[in-house]
Short mmCIF file of C-alpha atoms in Angstrom, two decimals:
data_model
loop_
_atom_site.label_atom_id
_atom_site.label_comp_id
_atom_site.label_asym_id
_atom_site.label_seq_id
_atom_site.Cartn_x
_atom_site.Cartn_y
_atom_site.Cartn_z
CA HIS Q 726 -34.89 47.12 -40.29
CA GLU Q 727 -36.73 45.60 -37.78
CA ILE Q 728 -35.87 47.09 -34.50
CA ARG Q 729 -38.03 50.65 -36.47
CA THR Q 730 -40.51 49.49 -38.07
CA PRO Q 731 -42.45 48.89 -33.86
CA LEU Q 732 -40.82 52.25 -33.45
CA SER Q 733 -42.34 54.32 -35.50
CA ALA Q 734 -45.61 52.08 -34.43
CA VAL Q 735 -45.02 53.77 -31.43
CA ILE Q 736 -44.99 56.94 -32.84
CA GLY Q 737 -47.60 57.06 -34.60
CA CYS Q 738 -50.25 56.08 -31.78
CA SER Q 739 -48.38 58.70 -29.64
CA ASP Q 740 -49.78 60.84 -32.22
CA LEU Q 741 -53.16 59.62 -32.42
CA LEU Q 742 -52.82 59.81 -28.63
CA GLU Q 743 -52.12 63.19 -28.22
CA ASP Q 744 -54.88 63.73 -31.50
CA LEU Q 745 -56.95 62.35 -30.78
CA PHE Q 746 -57.86 61.06 -27.32
CA ALA Q 747 -56.51 62.90 -24.97
CA GLN Q 748 -58.73 64.49 -23.50
CA SER Q 749 -57.41 65.73 -20.86
CA ASP Q 750 -53.81 68.92 -20.56
CA GLU Q 751 -52.45 65.73 -18.54
CA HIS Q 752 -52.96 62.99 -21.08
CA LYS Q 753 -52.14 65.48 -23.76
CA GLN Q 754 -48.72 65.70 -22.07
CA MET Q 755 -48.34 62.09 -21.05
CA ALA Q 756 -48.95 61.63 -24.87
CA SER Q 757 -46.53 64.42 -26.51
CA THR Q 758 -44.03 62.75 -23.58
CA ILE Q 759 -43.73 59.80 -25.18
CA LYS Q 760 -43.71 61.32 -28.94
CA GLN Q 761 -40.47 63.37 -27.77
CA ALA Q 762 -38.65 60.28 -26.12
CA SER Q 763 -39.82 57.60 -29.26
CA SER Q 764 -38.08 60.64 -31.68
CA GLN Q 765 -34.83 60.80 -29.84
CA LEU Q 766 -35.10 56.69 -30.14
CA PHE Q 767 -35.65 56.19 -32.79
CA GLY Q 768 -32.67 59.41 -34.20
CA LEU Q 769 -30.68 57.75 -31.96
CA ILE Q 770 -31.01 54.48 -33.65
CA ASN Q 771 -30.80 55.97 -36.66
CA ASN Q 772 -27.32 57.72 -35.48
CA VAL Q 773 -26.10 53.80 -34.91
CA LEU Q 774 -27.16 52.33 -37.49
CA ASP Q 775 -25.37 55.26 -39.97
CA PHE Q 776 -21.65 54.94 -37.78
CA ASN Q 777 -22.13 50.77 -38.28
CA LYS Q 778 -22.57 52.45 -41.70
CA ILE Q 779 -19.72 54.36 -41.72
CA ALA Q 780 -17.09 51.76 -39.77
CA SER Q 781 -18.07 49.50 -42.84
CA LYS Q 782 -17.36 51.89 -45.41
CA GLU Q 783 -21.49 51.82 -46.23
CA LEU Q 784 -23.04 56.01 -45.89
CA GLU Q 785 -23.95 57.45 -48.74
CA LEU Q 786 -24.72 61.01 -48.39
CA VAL Q 787 -27.30 62.42 -50.07
CA TYR Q 788 -26.11 65.01 -51.76
CA SER Q 789 -29.27 68.06 -52.36
CA GLU Q 790 -29.88 72.05 -51.39
CA PHE Q 791 -31.15 72.90 -48.51
CA ASP Q 792 -31.55 76.34 -46.35
CA LEU Q 793 -28.72 75.90 -43.97
CA MET Q 794 -31.21 78.42 -41.76
CA GLN Q 795 -33.48 76.43 -41.77
CA CYS Q 796 -31.84 72.36 -40.88
CA LEU Q 797 -30.38 75.20 -37.78
CA ASP Q 798 -33.35 76.92 -36.72
CA GLY Q 799 -35.06 72.96 -36.61
CA CYS Q 800 -31.09 71.51 -34.41
CA MET Q 801 -31.17 74.57 -31.94
CA GLU Q 802 -35.42 73.87 -31.22
CA ILE Q 803 -34.58 70.72 -30.07
CA GLN Q 804 -31.68 71.59 -28.26
CA ARG Q 805 -33.01 74.57 -26.73
CA HIS Q 806 -36.39 72.58 -25.32
CA ASN Q 807 -34.40 69.17 -23.65
CA VAL Q 808 -31.93 72.82 -22.26
CA ARG Q 809 -35.63 73.99 -20.56
CA LYS Q 810 -36.39 70.67 -19.89
CA LYS Q 811 -32.92 70.42 -17.72
CA GLN Q 812 -32.51 73.44 -16.52
CA PHE Q 813 -30.32 74.61 -17.41
CA GLY Q 814 -29.67 77.95 -16.36
CA PHE Q 815 -28.60 79.35 -19.47
CA GLU Q 816 -30.48 79.89 -23.08
CA LEU Q 817 -29.07 78.40 -26.23
CA ALA Q 818 -28.39 80.90 -29.00
CA TYR Q 819 -26.72 81.19 -32.71
CA ASN Q 820 -25.07 83.73 -35.34
CA VAL Q 821 -24.53 82.95 -39.12
CA ASN Q 822 -21.89 85.32 -40.59
CA SER Q 823 -24.17 87.05 -43.01
CA ASN Q 824 -21.16 86.30 -45.87
CA VAL Q 825 -22.71 82.63 -45.60
CA PRO Q 826 -25.15 81.80 -47.88
CA HIS Q 827 -28.30 80.97 -47.06
CA TYR Q 828 -28.69 77.79 -49.88
CA LEU Q 829 -26.09 75.47 -49.02
CA THR Q 830 -25.75 71.58 -51.58
CA GLY Q 831 -25.02 68.81 -49.22
CA ASP Q 832 -26.81 66.13 -47.29
CA SER Q 833 -28.75 68.67 -44.89
CA THR Q 834 -29.45 64.70 -42.45
CA ARG Q 835 -25.49 64.31 -42.26
CA LEU Q 836 -25.08 67.40 -40.68
CA ARG Q 837 -27.80 67.89 -38.24
CA GLN Q 838 -26.54 64.44 -37.26
CA VAL Q 839 -23.42 66.42 -36.58
#
């Protein structure tokens, strides 16, 4: 989509700024903030586009084997960062029953959206 292309450029440029051109910790932090905000916006845009696909019954699930623990860890790390940043005063944690298999077949992208 046309809206994702310029946002991808912003994310790419913020990576370059953070890695190559940031001369101080303050500059690195600003570039990191741009990258994180752009990535979150990119995710929101993808979610809106997916919701439109669901509404029009055009969404196709992509089934593949994935590591459930890795998927959950990634989701939790993003949320932990948000909780720390907003200083809510609590820590997020999760517990997976030992009977749950570590590898599942399904659409891990859609699982992360939930």
